[in-house]
Amino acid sequence: MVENLQARIAELKRAKNAVILAHYYCTPEVQAVADFLGDSLALSLQAQSVEADVILFAGVNFMAETAKVLCPEKRVLIPRPDAGCSLAESCDAKDFAAFKAQYPNHKVVSYVNTTVGVKALTDICCTSSNALEVVESLPKDQPIIFAPDRNLGSYIQKLTGRTNMVLWDGACLVHEAFSLEGLKRLKEAHPEAKVVVHPECKAEVVAEADFAGSTAAILTYCGQVDATEFIVVTEAGILAEMKKRMPEKTFIPAPTEDPTCRCNECKEMKKVTLENIITTLEEMAPEVLIDEQTRKAAESAILNMVKNK
Ligand code: 13P
Ligand code: SF4
C-alpha cells in the first residue's frame, strides 16, 4: 500500500535526520514524500540551506551531484545512481574540452544538466529558470559557449539578440519528442487554451507557445493568467502539481511524435520509487561521492550561478 510505504519513509527520515529533495518530474507518490519539491534551480538553492545531515535526492544523477558539490559535508543519497539524463549525456567532458579549446576567448555558460566534468570546464552554470539572466550578466561583447542544450541556447540567443554565442549540439530526448503537427491539431480543437512550453523543446514547437519558461515559471504563469485551459508541452510529471495547485483548471498534455511511447515522461526520473527510497534510507546507500579536486573545480561554476540566481 502506498500509504504504508510513505509512512515508513517518514519514520526513516526522522530516524536518519534526512530530507528528501524531489524534482517535479518524479512520480506523484514520490513527490508526495518530498520535504522540498522544485525545479532544477530551486533544488540547487534549497540544497544549500538544508540543515539535516542527509539529503536524499529524488531525481537524476546530475541533480544529486550538484547537491553534493554544494554540500560536501552532507551525506547525499541517490536511490538510482543509474538515473541519467539524455541532455547531460549528450555532452562528454573530453569532447567538450576539445570543443572549448577552439574558442579560447569565449566564456562557458552550461546548463546544470551536465556532468561534474563539464561543470569543471564551465565559467557559470544556469538552469532554464535563470539562463537569460546569466547570459545577460556577461558583457554584450563577450563571446559565449552555451552548452549542452541547443534548443535552450537558440531560444536565449533569440531573446538576447546575441550573435556571438556558439552552441553545443545537445538535446533532451523527452522535450524533443513533442509533435508540431499534433500540437497544431490540439490547438485547433481547444482554441481557448493557452499553450505552455519548456524551452528545451524544438524552436518550431516553442514558436507555438503563449508562454515559454522553466518548470517553475510555467506553474506560476498558469496560476496567474486569466485562462482555464492549458496545453502543456513539457514533461508530464508537472501535471500532478498543476492539478494540485489549480484543481479548477484543465491541463491537456501535448502529443508526442509517437503516441504509443509515453515519450513525454522522463523514464530516468521515474526510476525513483517509494520502494527504492526506503532501501536507500535503510542502508544509507548508494551515496554520491565526488573526489575533492573535481568537486572544487565544479563548485565555482555553480556558485557563480547561485550568486546570480
Ligand atoms: P527545469 O527544472 O529547469 O525546468 O528543467 C527541466 C528539466 O528537464 C530538468 O531535467
Ligand atoms: Fe534530462 Fe530531459 Fe529527463 Fe530533464 S527531462 S532529466 S533534461 S532527459
Coordinates of C-alpha atoms in Angstrom, one line a residue, residues 71-304:
C71 CA 27.1 20.5 0.4
P72 CA 30.3 18.4 0.6
E73 CA 29.9 17.9 4.3
K74 CA 26.5 16.2 3.9
R75 CA 25.7 12.7 3.0
V76 CA 23.9 12.8 -0.3
L77 CA 22.0 9.7 -1.2
I78 CA 20.6 8.8 -4.7
P79 CA 18.2 5.8 -4.9
R80 CA 19.1 5.1 -8.5
P81 CA 22.6 6.3 -9.5
D82 CA 21.9 4.9 -13.0
A83 CA 19.1 7.5 -13.4
G84 CA 20.8 9.6 -16.1
C85 CA 19.8 12.5 -18.4
S86 CA 20.0 12.4 -22.2
L87 CA 20.9 16.0 -22.2
A88 CA 23.9 15.6 -19.7
E89 CA 24.9 12.5 -21.7
S90 CA 24.9 14.4 -25.0
C91 CA 28.0 16.3 -23.7
D92 CA 31.0 14.2 -22.9
A93 CA 33.6 16.1 -20.8
K94 CA 36.6 15.1 -23.0
D95 CA 34.8 16.1 -26.3
F96 CA 33.7 19.3 -24.6
A97 CA 37.2 20.2 -23.6
A98 CA 38.3 19.8 -27.2
F99 CA 35.4 22.0 -28.4
K100 CA 36.2 24.6 -25.8
A101 CA 39.8 24.7 -26.9
Q102 CA 38.7 26.0 -30.3
Y103 CA 37.2 29.1 -28.6
P104 CA 39.9 30.4 -26.2
N105 CA 38.2 33.8 -25.8
H106 CA 34.7 32.5 -25.0
K107 CA 33.2 32.2 -21.6
V108 CA 31.3 28.9 -21.0
V109 CA 27.7 29.0 -19.8
S110 CA 26.4 25.5 -19.1
Y111 CA 23.0 24.3 -18.1
V112 CA 23.1 22.4 -14.8
N113 CA 22.1 19.3 -16.8
T114 CA 25.8 18.3 -17.2
T115 CA 28.3 16.0 -15.5
V116 CA 30.7 17.4 -12.9
G117 CA 33.4 17.0 -15.5
V118 CA 31.7 19.5 -17.8
K119 CA 30.9 21.8 -14.9
A120 CA 34.6 21.9 -14.1
L121 CA 35.1 23.4 -17.7
T122 CA 32.3 25.9 -17.1
D123 CA 32.6 29.6 -16.0
I124 CA 28.9 29.9 -14.9
C125 CA 26.1 27.4 -14.7
C126 CA 22.5 28.2 -15.4
T127 CA 19.1 26.4 -15.4
S128 CA 16.1 27.1 -17.6
S129 CA 14.8 29.5 -14.9
N130 CA 17.8 31.8 -15.0
A131 CA 19.6 31.2 -18.3
L132 CA 18.5 34.6 -19.6
E133 CA 19.8 36.5 -16.5
V134 CA 23.0 34.5 -16.5
V135 CA 23.8 35.3 -20.2
E136 CA 22.8 38.9 -19.7
S137 CA 25.1 39.2 -16.7
L138 CA 28.0 38.9 -19.2
P139 CA 29.1 42.0 -21.2
K140 CA 27.3 42.2 -24.6
D141 CA 30.6 41.9 -26.5
Q142 CA 31.7 38.8 -24.5
P143 CA 31.6 35.7 -26.8
I144 CA 29.9 32.7 -25.1
I145 CA 29.9 29.0 -25.5
F146 CA 26.4 27.7 -24.4
A147 CA 26.1 24.0 -23.6
P148 CA 24.7 21.5 -23.8
D149 CA 21.1 22.2 -24.9
R150 CA 20.9 23.6 -28.5
N151 CA 17.2 24.4 -28.1
L152 CA 17.5 26.4 -24.9
G153 CA 20.7 28.0 -26.3
S154 CA 19.0 29.2 -29.5
Y155 CA 16.0 30.4 -27.5
I156 CA 18.3 32.5 -25.3
Q157 CA 20.2 33.7 -28.4
K158 CA 16.9 34.9 -29.9
L159 CA 15.8 36.7 -26.7
T160 CA 19.1 38.4 -26.3
G161 CA 19.9 39.0 -29.9
R162 CA 23.5 37.8 -29.2
T163 CA 25.3 36.7 -32.3
N164 CA 28.5 35.9 -30.5
M165 CA 27.2 32.6 -28.9
V166 CA 28.2 29.2 -30.1
L167 CA 26.0 26.3 -29.1
W168 CA 26.9 22.7 -28.2
D169 CA 24.7 20.4 -30.2
G170 CA 22.9 18.5 -27.4
A171 CA 19.2 17.9 -26.6
C172 CA 16.8 16.3 -24.2
L173 CA 15.0 13.3 -25.7
V174 CA 11.8 14.0 -23.8
H175 CA 11.4 17.6 -24.7
E176 CA 12.4 17.0 -28.4
A177 CA 9.7 14.3 -28.7
F178 CA 6.7 16.6 -29.0
S179 CA 4.9 16.7 -32.4
L180 CA 4.4 20.1 -34.0
E181 CA 1.6 18.8 -36.2
G182 CA -0.1 17.1 -33.2
L183 CA 0.2 20.4 -31.2
K184 CA -1.3 22.4 -34.0
R185 CA -4.3 20.0 -34.2
L186 CA -4.8 20.2 -30.4
K187 CA -4.7 24.0 -30.6
E188 CA -7.5 23.9 -33.2
A189 CA -9.6 21.6 -31.1
H190 CA -9.0 23.9 -28.0
P191 CA -8.9 27.4 -29.4
E192 CA -9.3 29.0 -25.9
A193 CA -6.4 27.0 -24.3
K194 CA -3.1 28.7 -23.5
V195 CA 0.0 26.8 -24.7
V196 CA 2.8 26.5 -22.2
V197 CA 6.1 25.2 -23.5
H198 CA 9.5 24.4 -21.9
P199 CA 12.4 26.0 -23.9
E200 CA 14.2 22.6 -24.1
C201 CA 11.6 21.8 -26.9
K202 CA 12.4 22.4 -30.6
A203 CA 12.3 26.0 -31.8
E204 CA 9.2 25.4 -34.0
V205 CA 7.3 24.0 -31.0
V206 CA 8.4 26.9 -28.8
A207 CA 7.1 29.2 -31.5
E208 CA 3.6 27.9 -30.9
A209 CA 3.7 29.0 -27.2
D210 CA 1.7 31.6 -25.4
F211 CA 4.3 31.2 -22.7
A212 CA 7.7 29.6 -22.7
G213 CA 9.6 29.0 -19.5
S214 CA 11.1 26.7 -16.9
T215 CA 9.0 24.3 -14.9
A216 CA 8.6 26.8 -12.0
A217 CA 7.8 29.6 -14.4
I218 CA 5.2 27.6 -16.2
L219 CA 3.5 26.8 -12.9
T220 CA 3.5 30.5 -11.9
Y221 CA 2.1 31.5 -15.3
C222 CA -0.7 29.0 -15.2
G223 CA -1.7 30.2 -11.7
Q224 CA -1.7 33.9 -12.7
V225 CA -3.1 34.1 -16.2
D226 CA -6.8 34.5 -16.8
A227 CA -7.4 31.2 -18.5
T228 CA -8.9 27.9 -17.5
E229 CA -7.5 25.5 -20.1
F230 CA -3.8 24.8 -20.9
I231 CA -2.0 22.7 -23.4
V232 CA 1.2 21.5 -21.6
V233 CA 4.3 20.9 -23.7
T234 CA 6.8 19.6 -21.2
E235 CA 7.4 16.5 -19.1
A236 CA 4.1 15.0 -17.8
G237 CA 5.2 14.9 -14.1
I238 CA 4.4 18.6 -13.8
L239 CA 0.7 17.7 -14.3
A240 CA 0.4 16.4 -10.7
E241 CA 1.5 19.7 -9.3
M242 CA -0.7 21.7 -11.7
K243 CA -3.8 19.8 -10.7
K244 CA -2.9 20.1 -7.0
R245 CA -2.4 23.8 -7.2
M246 CA -5.2 24.6 -9.7
P247 CA -7.9 22.0 -9.4
E248 CA -10.4 24.3 -11.1
K249 CA -8.3 24.5 -14.3
T250 CA -7.8 21.9 -17.1
F251 CA -4.4 20.7 -18.3
I252 CA -4.0 18.8 -21.5
P253 CA -0.7 17.1 -22.2
A254 CA 0.6 17.8 -25.7
P255 CA 1.1 14.8 -28.1
T256 CA 4.5 13.4 -29.0
E257 CA 5.6 12.1 -32.4
D258 CA 4.8 8.5 -31.4
P259 CA 1.6 8.5 -29.3
T260 CA 2.2 4.9 -28.1
C261 CA 5.5 5.5 -26.4
R262 CA 4.6 7.9 -23.5
C263 CA 7.7 9.8 -24.6
N264 CA 6.5 12.9 -22.7
E265 CA 7.6 11.1 -19.5
C266 CA 11.3 11.1 -18.4
K267 CA 11.8 7.4 -17.8
E268 CA 15.0 8.3 -15.8
M269 CA 13.1 10.4 -13.3
K270 CA 10.5 7.7 -12.9
K271 CA 13.2 5.2 -11.8
V272 CA 13.0 6.6 -8.3
T273 CA 10.2 4.7 -6.4
L274 CA 8.9 4.6 -2.8
E275 CA 10.5 1.2 -2.5
N276 CA 14.0 2.2 -3.6
I277 CA 13.8 5.3 -1.4
I278 CA 13.1 3.0 1.6
T279 CA 16.0 0.7 0.8
T280 CA 18.3 3.7 0.3
L281 CA 17.4 5.2 3.7
E282 CA 17.7 1.9 5.4
E283 CA 21.1 1.2 4.0
M284 CA 22.3 4.8 3.8
A285 CA 23.5 3.9 0.3
P286 CA 24.0 4.5 -2.6
E287 CA 25.8 7.7 -1.7
V288 CA 27.1 10.3 -4.1
L289 CA 30.9 10.6 -3.8
I290 CA 33.0 13.1 -5.8
D291 CA 36.7 13.5 -5.4
E292 CA 37.6 16.8 -3.9
Q293 CA 39.6 18.1 -6.9
T294 CA 36.7 17.6 -9.3
R295 CA 34.2 18.9 -6.7
K296 CA 36.2 22.1 -6.2
A297 CA 36.6 22.6 -10.0
A298 CA 32.8 22.2 -10.5
E299 CA 31.9 24.3 -7.4
S300 CA 32.8 27.8 -8.7
A301 CA 30.6 27.5 -11.8
I302 CA 27.6 26.5 -9.6
L303 CA 28.4 29.2 -7.0
N304 CA 28.6 31.8 -9.8

